[in-house]
Tab-separated table of C-alpha atoms in Angstrom:
chain	number	residue	atom	x	y	z
A	1	VAL	CA	-0.051	0.032	0.054
A	2	GLY	CA	2.604	2.560	0.884
A	3	VAL	CA	4.444	1.632	-2.245
A	4	VAL	CA	1.296	2.714	-3.983
A	5	ARG	CA	0.725	5.758	-2.300
A	6	ARG	CA	4.430	6.883	-3.456
A	7	MET	CA	3.783	6.364	-6.987
A	8	GLY	CA	1.222	8.851	-7.491
A	9	ARG	CA	-2.429	8.469	-8.854
A	10	ARG	CA	-1.971	7.380	-12.529
A	11	THR	CA	0.641	4.699	-11.711
A	12	ALA	CA	-1.951	3.454	-8.971
A	13	ARG	CA	-4.455	3.126	-11.686
A	14	SER	CA	-2.306	1.279	-13.911
A	15	ILE	CA	-1.048	-1.172	-10.878
A	16	MET	CA	-4.880	-1.666	-10.336
A	17	ARG	CA	-4.936	-2.766	-14.015
A	18	THR	CA	-2.140	-4.958	-13.635
A	19	GLY	CA	-3.584	-6.368	-10.479
A	20	THR	CA	-6.599	-7.455	-12.435
A	21	LEU	CA	-4.745	-8.878	-15.385
A	22	LEU	CA	-2.509	-10.939	-12.848
A	23	THR	CA	-5.957	-12.448	-11.327
A	24	LEU	CA	-7.056	-13.135	-14.804
A	25	VAL	CA	-3.684	-14.511	-15.852
A	26	SER	CA	-3.976	-16.641	-12.845
A	27	LEU	CA	-7.433	-17.983	-13.507
A	28	ALA	CA	-6.651	-18.514	-17.125
A	29	ILE	CA	-3.721	-21.008	-16.098
A	30	PHE	CA	-5.844	-22.601	-13.331
A	31	CYS	CA	-8.362	-23.571	-16.193
A	32	MET	CA	-5.810	-24.508	-18.753
A	33	GLY	CA	-3.859	-26.643	-16.259
A	34	TRP	CA	-7.237	-28.512	-15.046
A	35	GLU	CA	-7.971	-29.101	-19.147
A	36	LEU	CA	-4.762	-30.274	-19.678
A	37	TYR	CA	-4.666	-32.572	-16.586
A	38	ALA	CA	-8.110	-33.976	-16.963
A	39	THR	CA	-8.223	-34.335	-20.733
A	40	PRO	CA	-5.983	-37.361	-21.082
A	41	ALA	CA	-8.526	-39.428	-18.887
A	42	ARG	CA	-5.833	-39.866	-16.506
A	43	SER	CA	-8.542	-39.759	-13.887
A	44	PHE	CA	-11.928	-40.912	-15.077
A	45	ALA	CA	-13.075	-38.665	-11.866
A	46	ILE	CA	-11.734	-35.297	-13.239
A	47	ALA	CA	-13.780	-33.602	-15.656
A	48	PRO	CA	-12.079	-31.190	-17.950
A	49	PRO	CA	-13.745	-27.487	-18.385
A	50	SER	CA	-14.200	-28.038	-21.821
A	51	LYS	CA	-16.798	-30.978	-21.152
A	52	VAL	CA	-18.031	-29.269	-17.938
A	53	LEU	CA	-19.330	-25.896	-19.298
A	54	PRO	CA	-21.307	-27.395	-22.348
A	55	ALA	CA	-23.258	-29.645	-19.470
A	56	LEU	CA	-23.635	-26.439	-17.634
A	57	VAL	CA	-25.056	-24.473	-20.788
A	58	GLU	CA	-27.318	-27.660	-21.491
A	59	ILE	CA	-28.834	-27.628	-17.746
A	60	VAL	CA	-29.631	-24.091	-17.839
A	61	SER	CA	-30.722	-23.744	-21.486
A	62	SER	CA	-33.136	-26.964	-21.404
A	63	GLY	CA	-34.747	-25.444	-18.491
A	64	ASP	CA	-35.595	-28.631	-16.808
A	65	VAL	CA	-34.223	-27.804	-13.511
A	66	PHE	CA	-36.449	-24.363	-13.147
A	67	GLY	CA	-39.245	-26.430	-11.312
A	68	ILE	CA	-36.932	-27.940	-8.812
A	69	THR	CA	-34.835	-24.506	-8.453
A	70	ILE	CA	-37.785	-22.804	-7.679
A	71	GLY	CA	-38.831	-25.664	-4.671
A	72	THR	CA	-35.334	-25.064	-3.390
A	73	LEU	CA	-35.794	-21.286	-3.544
A	74	SER	CA	-39.172	-21.313	-1.760
A	75	THR	CA	-37.788	-23.460	1.081
A	76	THR	CA	-35.034	-20.808	1.394
A	77	PHE	CA	-37.218	-17.924	1.352
A	78	ILE	CA	-39.849	-19.371	3.504
A	79	GLY	CA	-37.305	-20.252	6.096
A	80	PHE	CA	-35.384	-16.926	5.499
A	81	ALA	CA	-38.673	-14.662	6.127
A	82	LEU	CA	-39.462	-16.695	9.256
A	83	SER	CA	-36.093	-16.064	10.682
A	84	ALA	CA	-35.929	-12.302	9.748
A	85	VAL	CA	-39.204	-11.707	11.634
A	86	PHE	CA	-38.420	-13.705	14.520
A	87	GLY	CA	-34.513	-13.010	14.574
A	88	VAL	CA	-34.801	-9.304	14.568
A	89	LEU	CA	-37.635	-9.517	17.112
A	90	ILE	CA	-35.664	-11.936	19.827
A	91	GLY	CA	-32.604	-10.140	18.945
A	92	CYS	CA	-34.218	-6.371	19.991
A	93	LEU	CA	-35.546	-8.263	22.913
A	94	LEU	CA	-32.217	-9.393	23.886
A	95	GLY	CA	-30.357	-6.176	23.055
A	96	LEU	CA	-32.923	-4.009	25.114
A	97	VAL	CA	-34.136	-6.115	28.032
A	98	ARG	CA	-30.983	-6.870	30.309
A	99	PRO	CA	-32.204	-9.757	32.497
A	100	PHE	CA	-33.586	-11.472	29.125
A	101	ALA	CA	-30.232	-11.178	27.694
A	102	ASN	CA	-28.337	-12.360	30.900
A	103	ALA	CA	-30.340	-15.514	30.566
A	104	PHE	CA	-30.692	-16.367	27.066
A	105	GLU	CA	-27.532	-15.068	25.250
A	106	PRO	CA	-24.991	-17.608	26.207
A	107	LEU	CA	-27.713	-20.251	24.935
A	108	ILE	CA	-27.993	-18.336	21.473
A	109	ASN	CA	-24.260	-17.905	21.103
A	110	ALA	CA	-23.874	-21.849	21.874
A	111	PHE	CA	-26.298	-22.577	19.249
A	112	ASN	CA	-24.904	-20.099	16.780
A	113	ALA	CA	-21.598	-22.011	17.284
A	114	ALA	CA	-22.601	-25.612	17.585
A	115	PRO	CA	-22.434	-27.911	14.497
A	116	LEU	CA	-26.366	-28.015	14.066
A	117	THR	CA	-25.950	-30.311	11.345
A	118	ALA	CA	-26.299	-33.022	14.071
A	119	MET	CA	-29.903	-32.050	14.757
A	120	ILE	CA	-30.967	-32.916	11.373
A	121	PRO	CA	-31.598	-36.849	12.356
A	122	LEU	CA	-33.369	-35.369	15.188
A	123	ILE	CA	-35.460	-33.064	13.277
A	124	ALA	CA	-36.517	-36.171	11.158
A	125	VAL	CA	-38.015	-37.756	14.095
A	126	TYR	CA	-40.502	-35.003	14.750
A	127	VAL	CA	-41.335	-33.261	11.300
A	128	GLY	CA	-41.107	-36.030	9.121
A	129	PHE	CA	-39.794	-35.706	5.621
A	130	ASP	CA	-42.173	-33.229	4.074
A	131	ALA	CA	-41.454	-29.249	3.536
A	132	ASP	CA	-42.112	-28.420	7.220
A	133	GLY	CA	-38.868	-30.178	8.253
A	134	ARG	CA	-37.095	-28.571	5.601
A	135	VAL	CA	-38.267	-25.357	6.756
A	136	ALA	CA	-37.305	-25.941	10.076
A	137	VAL	CA	-33.920	-26.668	9.216
A	138	VAL	CA	-33.487	-23.483	7.133
A	139	ILE	CA	-34.633	-21.708	10.224
A	140	LEU	CA	-32.118	-23.456	12.353
A	141	TRP	CA	-29.730	-22.517	9.904
A	142	THR	CA	-30.320	-18.891	9.629
A	143	ILE	CA	-32.113	-17.618	12.713
A	144	PHE	CA	-28.972	-17.154	15.102
A	145	VAL	CA	-26.929	-15.261	12.757
A	146	ILE	CA	-29.572	-12.721	12.374
A	147	ILE	CA	-30.325	-12.650	16.155
A	148	VAL	CA	-26.416	-12.301	16.921
A	149	ASN	CA	-26.108	-9.386	14.396
A	150	THR	CA	-29.262	-7.386	15.729
A	151	VAL	CA	-27.977	-7.679	19.199
A	152	THR	CA	-24.611	-6.509	18.088
A	153	GLY	CA	-26.089	-3.635	16.260
A	154	ILE	CA	-28.579	-2.776	19.440
A	155	ARG	CA	-25.325	-2.668	21.679
A	156	SER	CA	-22.792	-0.713	19.384
A	157	VAL	CA	-25.388	2.519	19.141
A	158	PRO	CA	-23.118	5.171	20.691
A	159	PRO	CA	-24.769	5.983	24.196
A	160	GLU	CA	-24.220	9.776	23.296
A	161	TYR	CA	-27.491	9.160	20.670
A	162	ILE	CA	-29.494	8.076	23.700
A	163	ASN	CA	-28.406	10.635	26.130
A	164	VAL	CA	-29.306	13.423	23.603
A	165	ALA	CA	-32.491	11.678	23.007
A	166	ARG	CA	-33.173	11.563	26.857
A	167	ALA	CA	-31.991	15.267	27.550
A	168	PHE	CA	-34.642	16.131	25.141
A	169	CYS	CA	-37.150	14.438	27.334
A	170	ALA	CA	-37.975	11.603	24.623
A	171	ARG	CA	-40.232	8.771	25.578
A	172	PRO	CA	-38.270	5.650	26.089
A	173	LEU	CA	-40.589	4.174	23.018
A	174	HIS	CA	-39.475	6.876	21.059
A	175	ILE	CA	-36.082	6.271	22.092
A	176	VAL	CA	-36.151	2.860	21.000
A	177	THR	CA	-38.010	3.265	17.725
A	178	MET	CA	-36.310	6.639	16.362
A	179	VAL	CA	-32.914	6.528	18.082
A	180	ILE	CA	-31.747	2.748	18.705
A	181	LEU	CA	-33.478	1.041	16.012
A	182	PRO	CA	-32.380	3.042	13.284
A	183	ALA	CA	-29.007	3.125	14.368
A	184	ALA	CA	-28.674	-0.451	14.722
A	185	PHE	CA	-30.176	-1.092	11.380
A	186	PRO	CA	-26.913	-1.513	9.326
A	187	HIS	CA	-25.792	-4.284	11.592
A	188	MET	CA	-29.299	-6.052	11.190
A	189	LEU	CA	-28.957	-5.655	7.405
A	190	THR	CA	-25.378	-7.325	7.652
A	191	GLY	CA	-27.063	-10.465	9.654
A	192	LEU	CA	-29.860	-10.572	7.345
A	193	THR	CA	-27.293	-10.760	4.498
A	194	LEU	CA	-25.220	-13.314	6.104
A	195	GLY	CA	-28.717	-15.235	6.694
A	196	ILE	CA	-29.614	-15.585	3.160
A	197	GLY	CA	-26.563	-17.445	2.168
A	198	ARG	CA	-27.308	-19.585	5.327
A	199	ALA	CA	-30.624	-20.181	4.186
A	200	PHE	CA	-29.587	-21.304	0.962
A	201	ARG	CA	-27.241	-23.917	2.387
A	202	GLY	CA	-29.948	-24.873	4.999
A	203	ALA	CA	-32.300	-25.563	2.575
A	204	LEU	CA	-29.182	-27.671	0.748
A	205	ALA	CA	-28.414	-29.689	3.648
A	206	ALA	CA	-31.997	-30.253	4.217
A	207	GLU	CA	-32.836	-31.367	0.743
A	208	THR	CA	-29.531	-33.989	0.626
A	209	LEU	CA	-29.651	-35.027	4.423
A	210	LEU	CA	-33.378	-34.768	5.896
A	211	ALA	CA	-35.645	-35.351	2.827
A	212	VAL	CA	-34.405	-35.728	-0.468
A	213	ALA	CA	-35.939	-33.367	-2.738
A	214	ASN	CA	-35.310	-30.627	-5.574
A	215	LEU	CA	-32.040	-29.304	-6.078
A	216	GLY	CA	-30.852	-31.568	-3.088
A	217	ARG	CA	-32.120	-34.704	-4.923
A	218	TYR	CA	-30.503	-33.149	-8.172
A	219	LEU	CA	-27.330	-32.956	-6.731
A	220	LYS	CA	-27.555	-36.325	-4.712
A	221	ASN	CA	-28.661	-38.204	-7.842
A	222	ALA	CA	-25.745	-36.791	-9.846
A	223	ASN	CA	-23.380	-39.281	-8.724
A	224	ALA	CA	-25.694	-42.369	-9.927
A	225	THR	CA	-25.397	-40.970	-13.397
A	226	PHE	CA	-21.783	-41.971	-13.787
A	227	ASP	CA	-21.757	-38.985	-15.924
A	228	ILE	CA	-18.555	-37.159	-14.283
A	229	PRO	CA	-19.009	-33.826	-16.340
A	230	GLN	CA	-22.980	-33.985	-15.434
A	231	VAL	CA	-21.694	-34.060	-11.668
A	232	TYR	CA	-19.599	-30.996	-11.970
A	233	ALA	CA	-21.750	-29.188	-14.111
A	234	ARG	CA	-24.599	-29.762	-11.479
A	235	THR	CA	-22.550	-28.611	-8.681
A	236	LEU	CA	-21.723	-25.557	-10.637
A	237	TYR	CA	-25.051	-24.900	-11.093
A	238	VAL	CA	-25.984	-24.854	-7.565
A	239	VAL	CA	-22.866	-23.019	-6.561
A	240	LEU	CA	-23.538	-20.183	-9.117
A	241	LEU	CA	-27.111	-20.052	-7.963
A	242	GLY	CA	-25.916	-19.568	-4.330
A	243	LEU	CA	-23.738	-16.987	-5.425
A	244	LEU	CA	-26.151	-15.108	-7.361
A	245	LEU	CA	-28.394	-15.233	-4.371
A	246	VAL	CA	-25.745	-13.699	-1.681
A	247	SER	CA	-24.637	-11.035	-4.611
A	248	ALA	CA	-28.344	-9.894	-5.056
A	249	ALA	CA	-28.441	-9.907	-1.153
A	250	GLU	CA	-25.274	-7.769	-1.039
A	251	ILE	CA	-26.549	-5.304	-3.599
A	252	ILE	CA	-29.899	-4.725	-1.883
A	253	GLN	CA	-27.857	-4.294	1.572
A	254	ARG	CA	-25.601	-1.460	-0.005
A	255	ARG	CA	-28.952	0.134	-1.448
A	256	LEU	CA	-30.655	0.244	1.724
A	257	GLU	CA	-27.846	1.433	3.675
A	258	ARG	CA	-27.345	4.528	1.280
A	259	ARG	CA	-31.134	5.408	1.326
A	260	PRO	CA	-31.383	8.578	3.886
A	261	ARG	CA	-33.583	7.756	6.733
B	1	MET	CA	-31.573	-8.729	47.684
B	2	LYS	CA	-31.339	-6.085	44.988
B	3	ALA	CA	-27.719	-6.914	43.913
B	4	ALA	CA	-29.080	-10.799	43.860
B	5	LEU	CA	-31.924	-9.624	41.459
B	6	ASN	CA	-29.407	-7.965	39.029
B	7	ASN	CA	-26.929	-10.918	38.987
B	8	LYS	CA	-26.524	-12.663	35.730
B	9	TRP	CA	-26.094	-15.784	36.988
B	10	VAL	CA	-29.165	-15.417	39.224
B	11	HIS	CA	-31.052	-14.915	36.050
B	12	ARG	CA	-29.530	-17.844	34.155
B	13	VAL	CA	-29.923	-20.218	36.974
B	14	VAL	CA	-33.613	-19.782	37.419
B	15	VAL	CA	-34.328	-19.436	33.811
B	16	TRP	CA	-32.395	-22.413	32.798
B	17	ALA	CA	-34.001	-24.338	35.518
B	18	ALA	CA	-37.473	-23.160	34.551
B	19	LEU	CA	-36.666	-24.259	30.996
B	20	LEU	CA	-35.707	-27.749	32.227
B	21	MET	CA	-38.724	-28.016	34.307
B	22	LEU	CA	-40.846	-27.006	31.135
B	23	TRP	CA	-39.329	-29.480	29.098
B	24	ASP	CA	-39.814	-32.209	31.848
B	25	ALA	CA	-43.481	-31.130	32.305
B	26	ALA	CA	-43.816	-31.226	28.245
B	27	ALA	CA	-42.303	-34.647	28.121
B	28	VAL	CA	-44.630	-36.252	30.780
B	29	GLN	CA	-47.665	-34.453	29.413
B	30	ALA	CA	-46.733	-35.379	25.725
B	31	GLY	CA	-45.607	-39.064	26.693
B	32	GLU	CA	-42.005	-40.455	26.230
B	33	PHE	CA	-42.814	-41.633	22.809
B	34	TYR	CA	-42.711	-38.217	21.728
B	35	LEU	CA	-40.410	-36.374	23.981
B	36	PRO	CA	-37.740	-37.727	26.292
B	37	ARG	CA	-37.706	-36.860	30.011
B	38	VAL	CA	-34.706	-35.001	31.197
B	39	GLY	CA	-33.654	-37.474	33.459
B	40	ASP	CA	-33.691	-40.275	30.720
B	41	VAL	CA	-31.390	-37.914	28.344
B	42	ILE	CA	-28.788	-37.323	31.421
B	43	GLY	CA	-28.936	-41.279	32.036
B	44	ALA	CA	-28.461	-41.788	28.187
B	45	MET	CA	-25.619	-39.385	28.215
B	46	ALA	CA	-24.082	-40.910	31.088
B	47	ARG	CA	-24.448	-44.451	29.533
B	48	ALA	CA	-22.786	-43.034	26.124
B	49	PHE	CA	-19.330	-43.212	27.805
B	50	SER	CA	-19.887	-46.928	28.238
B	51	ASP	CA	-21.791	-48.241	25.194
B	52	GLY	CA	-19.528	-47.121	22.851
B	53	THR	CA	-21.466	-43.873	21.518
B	54	ALA	CA	-18.576	-41.704	22.898
B	55	GLY	CA	-16.001	-44.035	21.288
B	56	THR	CA	-17.593	-43.518	18.130
B	57	LEU	CA	-17.609	-39.488	18.613
B	58	LEU	CA	-14.318	-39.849	19.396
B	59	THR	CA	-13.403	-41.837	16.294
B	60	SER	CA	-15.137	-39.279	13.849
B	61	MET	CA	-13.466	-36.329	15.786
B	62	ARG	CA	-9.760	-38.127	15.254
B	63	GLN	CA	-10.336	-38.195	11.520
B	64	MET	CA	-11.799	-34.719	11.803
B	65	LEU	CA	-8.627	-33.339	13.531
B	66	GLY	CA	-6.844	-34.495	10.606
B	67	GLY	CA	-8.495	-32.425	8.076
B	68	PHE	CA	-8.522	-29.719	10.466
B	69	ALA	CA	-4.708	-29.880	10.710
B	70	LEU	CA	-4.163	-29.967	7.068
B	71	ALA	CA	-6.317	-27.266	6.777
B	72	ALA	CA	-4.207	-25.092	9.117
B	73	LEU	CA	-0.826	-26.461	7.656
B	74	VAL	CA	-2.042	-25.013	4.240
B	75	GLY	CA	-4.162	-22.134	5.593
B	76	ILE	CA	-1.760	-20.075	7.654
B	77	PRO	CA	1.308	-20.145	5.450
B	78	LEU	CA	-1.277	-19.054	2.475
B	79	GLY	CA	-2.808	-16.446	4.354
B	80	LEU	CA	0.990	-15.123	5.382
B	81	LEU	CA	1.749	-15.178	1.983
B	82	ILE	CA	-1.445	-13.298	0.622
B	83	GLY	CA	-1.666	-10.986	3.233
B	84	SER	CA	2.254	-9.526	2.717
B	85	SER	CA	2.659	-9.984	-0.569
B	86	TRP	CA	0.523	-8.222	-3.461
B	87	VAL	CA	1.425	-10.250	-6.263
B	88	ALA	CA	0.407	-13.549	-4.133
B	89	ASP	CA	-2.614	-11.642	-3.326
B	90	ARG	CA	-3.804	-11.022	-6.807
B	91	LEU	CA	-2.862	-14.562	-8.139
B	92	LEU	CA	-4.278	-16.549	-5.227
B	93	SER	CA	-6.982	-14.718	-3.213
B	94	VAL	CA	-9.458	-15.236	-5.872
B	95	TYR	CA	-9.596	-18.703	-4.960
B	96	VAL	CA	-9.923	-18.389	-1.406
B	97	LYS	CA	-12.803	-15.903	-1.796
B	98	ALA	CA	-14.417	-18.213	-4.150
B	99	LEU	CA	-14.319	-21.254	-2.023
B	100	TYR	CA	-15.614	-18.871	0.707
B	101	VAL	CA	-18.813	-17.990	-0.931
B	102	THR	CA	-19.342	-21.528	-2.245
B	103	SER	CA	-21.829	-23.397	-0.848
B	104	LEU	CA	-20.152	-26.628	0.232
B	105	GLU	CA	-23.001	-28.922	0.743
B	106	ALA	CA	-23.273	-28.748	-2.990
B	107	VAL	CA	-19.650	-29.550	-3.777
B	108	ILE	CA	-19.904	-33.163	-1.922
B	109	PRO	CA	-20.857	-34.921	-4.923
B	110	ILE	CA	-17.721	-33.870	-6.931
B	111	LEU	CA	-15.702	-35.210	-3.478
B	112	ILE	CA	-17.471	-38.410	-3.888
B	113	ALA	CA	-16.858	-38.805	-7.502
B	114	LEU	CA	-13.108	-37.811	-6.860
B	115	PHE	CA	-12.591	-39.965	-3.291
B	116	GLY	CA	-15.406	-42.441	-3.070
B	117	THR	CA	-16.192	-42.984	0.554
B	118	ARG	CA	-12.746	-43.502	1.421
B	119	PHE	CA	-10.774	-41.685	4.374
B	120	GLN	CA	-9.842	-39.015	1.826
B	121	PHE	CA	-13.359	-38.063	1.536
B	122	ARG	CA	-14.273	-36.982	4.880
B	123	LEU	CA	-10.360	-35.420	5.030
B	124	SER	CA	-11.442	-33.168	2.182
B	125	VAL	CA	-14.787	-32.032	3.140
B	126	VAL	CA	-13.665	-31.311	6.821
B	127	PHE	CA	-10.500	-29.215	5.115
B	128	LEU	CA	-12.625	-27.314	2.829
B	129	PHE	CA	-15.176	-26.534	5.695
B	130	ALA	CA	-11.931	-25.061	7.935
B	131	PHE	CA	-9.647	-24.053	5.194
B	132	THR	CA	-11.479	-20.552	4.197
B	133	HIS	CA	-11.966	-19.458	7.732
B	134	ILE	CA	-8.216	-19.882	8.532
B	135	ALA	CA	-6.770	-18.567	5.449
B	136	LEU	CA	-9.031	-15.458	5.434
B	137	ASN	CA	-8.317	-14.352	9.154
B	138	THR	CA	-4.624	-14.844	8.889
B	139	ILE	CA	-5.062	-12.415	5.781
B	140	ALA	CA	-6.792	-10.220	7.881
B	141	GLY	CA	-4.519	-10.301	10.594
B	142	VAL	CA	-1.356	-9.442	8.377
B	143	ARG	CA	-3.352	-6.662	6.854
B	144	ALA	CA	-4.436	-5.367	10.213
B	145	ILE	CA	-0.676	-4.712	11.560
B	146	ASN	CA	-0.053	-0.789	12.172
B	147	PRO	CA	2.502	-0.083	9.460
B	148	THR	CA	4.018	2.139	11.749
B	149	TYR	CA	5.400	-0.788	13.764
B	150	LEU	CA	6.995	-2.265	10.943
B	151	ASP	CA	8.649	1.013	9.751
B	152	THR	CA	9.992	1.818	13.075
B	153	ALA	CA	11.340	-1.903	13.297
B	154	ARG	CA	12.985	-1.025	9.792
B	155	ALA	CA	14.318	2.362	11.117
B	156	PHE	CA	16.215	0.408	13.766
B	157	CYS	CA	17.638	-2.238	10.992
B	158	ALA	CA	16.033	-4.843	12.697
B	159	PRO	CA	16.570	-7.666	10.372
B	160	MET	CA	13.836	-9.414	8.516
B	161	GLY	CA	13.867	-12.534	10.851
B	162	LYS	CA	13.585	-10.360	13.975
B	163	ARG	CA	10.960	-8.254	12.289
B	164	ALA	CA	9.013	-11.372	11.599
B	165	VAL	CA	9.072	-12.812	15.206
B	166	TYR	CA	8.973	-9.615	17.152
B	167	VAL	CA	6.723	-7.441	15.209
B	168	LEU	CA	4.723	-9.683	12.703
B	169	MET	CA	3.988	-12.688	14.795
B	170	PRO	CA	2.460	-11.176	17.892
B	171	ALA	CA	0.170	-8.973	15.557
B	172	VAL	CA	-0.882	-11.899	13.444
B	173	LEU	CA	-1.186	-14.707	16.320
B	174	PRO	CA	-4.561	-13.391	17.696
B	175	TYR	CA	-5.978	-13.585	14.459
B	176	ILE	CA	-4.841	-16.939	13.435
B	177	MET	CA	-6.193	-18.285	16.647
B	178	THR	CA	-9.758	-16.736	15.769
B	179	GLY	CA	-9.411	-18.482	12.536
B	180	LEU	CA	-8.530	-21.763	13.924
B	181	ARG	CA	-11.610	-21.257	16.355
B	182	LEU	CA	-13.907	-20.726	13.703
B	183	GLY	CA	-12.444	-23.132	11.406
B	184	LEU	CA	-12.647	-25.811	14.194
B	185	ALA	CA	-16.324	-24.938	14.595
B	186	SER	CA	-16.930	-25.088	10.851
B	187	ALA	CA	-15.044	-28.477	10.820
B	188	PHE	CA	-17.572	-30.225	13.121
B	189	LYS	CA	-20.219	-29.225	10.858
B	190	GLY	CA	-18.375	-30.596	7.913
B	191	MET	CA	-17.690	-33.686	9.567
B	192	ILE	CA	-21.299	-34.210	10.564
B	193	ILE	CA	-22.404	-33.604	6.965
B	194	ALA	CA	-19.870	-35.954	5.300
B	195	GLU	CA	-20.788	-38.708	7.786
B	196	LEU	CA	-24.413	-38.090	7.164
B	197	TRP	CA	-24.082	-38.182	3.715
B	198	ILE	CA	-22.175	-41.458	3.169
B	199	LEU	CA	-23.476	-42.865	6.690
B	200	VAL	CA	-20.259	-43.640	8.655
B	201	ASP	CA	-19.251	-43.277	12.531
B	202	THR	CA	-21.238	-40.384	14.042
B	203	GLY	CA	-23.626	-40.038	11.339
B	204	ARG	CA	-24.403	-43.557	10.990
B	205	LEU	CA	-25.027	-43.505	14.785
B	206	LEU	CA	-27.299	-40.836	14.743
B	207	THR	CA	-29.412	-41.970	11.643
B	208	ASP	CA	-29.542	-45.598	13.214
B	209	LEU	CA	-30.992	-43.589	16.434
B	210	SER	CA	-33.457	-41.499	14.522
B	211	ALA	CA	-34.484	-44.589	12.785
B	212	ALA	CA	-35.046	-46.578	15.727
B	213	HIS	CA	-36.984	-43.816	17.499
B	214	ALA	CA	-34.535	-43.956	20.475
B	215	LEU	CA	-35.162	-40.634	21.450
B	216	PRO	CA	-33.081	-40.312	25.079
B	217	GLU	CA	-30.115	-41.764	22.937
B	218	LEU	CA	-30.493	-39.530	20.275
B	219	PHE	CA	-30.873	-36.435	22.154
B	220	ALA	CA	-27.996	-37.288	24.356
B	221	ALA	CA	-25.467	-38.101	21.334
B	222	VAL	CA	-26.475	-34.850	19.521
B	223	LEU	CA	-25.987	-32.581	22.850
B	224	LEU	CA	-22.552	-34.661	23.216
B	225	ILE	CA	-21.294	-33.801	19.904
B	226	MET	CA	-22.700	-29.724	20.609
B	227	GLY	CA	-20.950	-30.191	23.788
B	228	PHE	CA	-17.478	-31.540	22.348
B	229	SER	CA	-17.691	-28.771	19.670
B	230	LEU	CA	-18.145	-26.056	22.181
B	231	LEU	CA	-15.775	-27.594	24.681
B	232	SER	CA	-13.174	-27.765	21.972
B	233	ASN	CA	-13.848	-24.194	21.024
B	234	ARG	CA	-13.102	-23.076	24.801
B	235	LEU	CA	-10.261	-25.099	24.874
B	236	LEU	CA	-8.780	-23.266	21.797
B	237	PHE	CA	-9.805	-19.713	23.432
B	238	ALA	CA	-7.806	-20.643	26.399
B	239	VAL	CA	-5.047	-21.631	24.290
B	240	GLN	CA	-5.232	-18.183	22.749
B	241	LYS	CA	-5.378	-16.261	25.828
B	242	TRP	CA	-2.371	-18.017	27.000
B	243	ILE	CA	0.044	-17.692	24.083
B	244	ALA	CA	-1.317	-14.266	23.126
B	245	PRO	CA	-2.579	-12.587	26.118
B	246	TRP	CA	-2.113	-9.178	24.645
B	247	ALA	CA	-5.265	-9.104	22.142
């Protein structure tokens, strides 16, 4: 960074360009190496990009997967919406009511860090193999990160804000709705953005490990086709879908943060 | 009296005891077929250490530690390299970031195609789950060093090795430890997902208990896994406080 600063703005821009170039070169070398390594059928388990990409194009253009994609996304969004509502609500309670936080915060933090994947067989006992169970998994995956970020947001409101509001004799309810919550809003948004990525992963975990369905079944059956490029292409499709979801959430987050309140 | 009412441990003990009693009451109400009683779960937990459940968990965790160690061995040096070299950053960090945003659950079919269901499969899943946390935190640690410290060391003609040991290392160590803690928590998730997918060890145990509707044992096993995970996290945190008490 020091070097960049010394060289002046124009050089800095050319370095930025070199940087992007370096990344592109690295990616190109990676793809070429992969292609060269995989082509002579050295290992039957490695498919070269030249076979994976056409398979991916085939998947997207044939449109066969759109139905199951919508199935997975609706599980994701239903679970996410429920997590968002209850997560922000619980987070506000924890952030504003001290005794409540004392009692429940250690539990929330423990659940946020614990390997909840182990609970999938437990959930299977109760909610069976239908959509409710999958939504439960998504909620379990998503809600804690939203709660934790909401609490962080409320705790990080500068005390001066609250003191000023108090000095002007604002009522407690007004302090909460007009000072604390708007100030905590960016943190809540961060929690929600992290949450959407987790919700998608939760939906995938539920659809592969709880009740095989939708994109989960699509992934799980990939190995049964013994068509290796197909395995890679299906994974790539799902990964790109998740990437799209997270990027869209980040764009929305940035828009909302910039909006004057 | 007032102090007791405001003490957080008083709040905790009261509420947690109430939750346990509520659970027990619900279990009595619903019947043991639907919800095991608290005492039965605790009994099953105690039995887990003699009936082989804990042994199965430990077998899984031993395998997991292999993948975790590999992730640390690759992640820390890679993080140091990317954090300190501009060229390495441009060449390599795109892969770390790509892995970070990937839904790793979706990558498992590829890993099965590559490794089958052998030991390498579980190793690779745990590696992928833990690796990005370790590498990204190490990078963040190197980037967070106050450049004044490095300049000062350079101005006093401290040789490269001394700069690395006395300036770089103390600043980066807390970040590495944080990365290791996040990575370990993630490694547990990866371990369970991999084992549920191919039904071995702990994954097989959980699935069998679920199919057999052995609720006390299932609750006990799930609680033990989460307990082991949190305990190992606390342990790493204690290590962090011990080797890097300044952060």
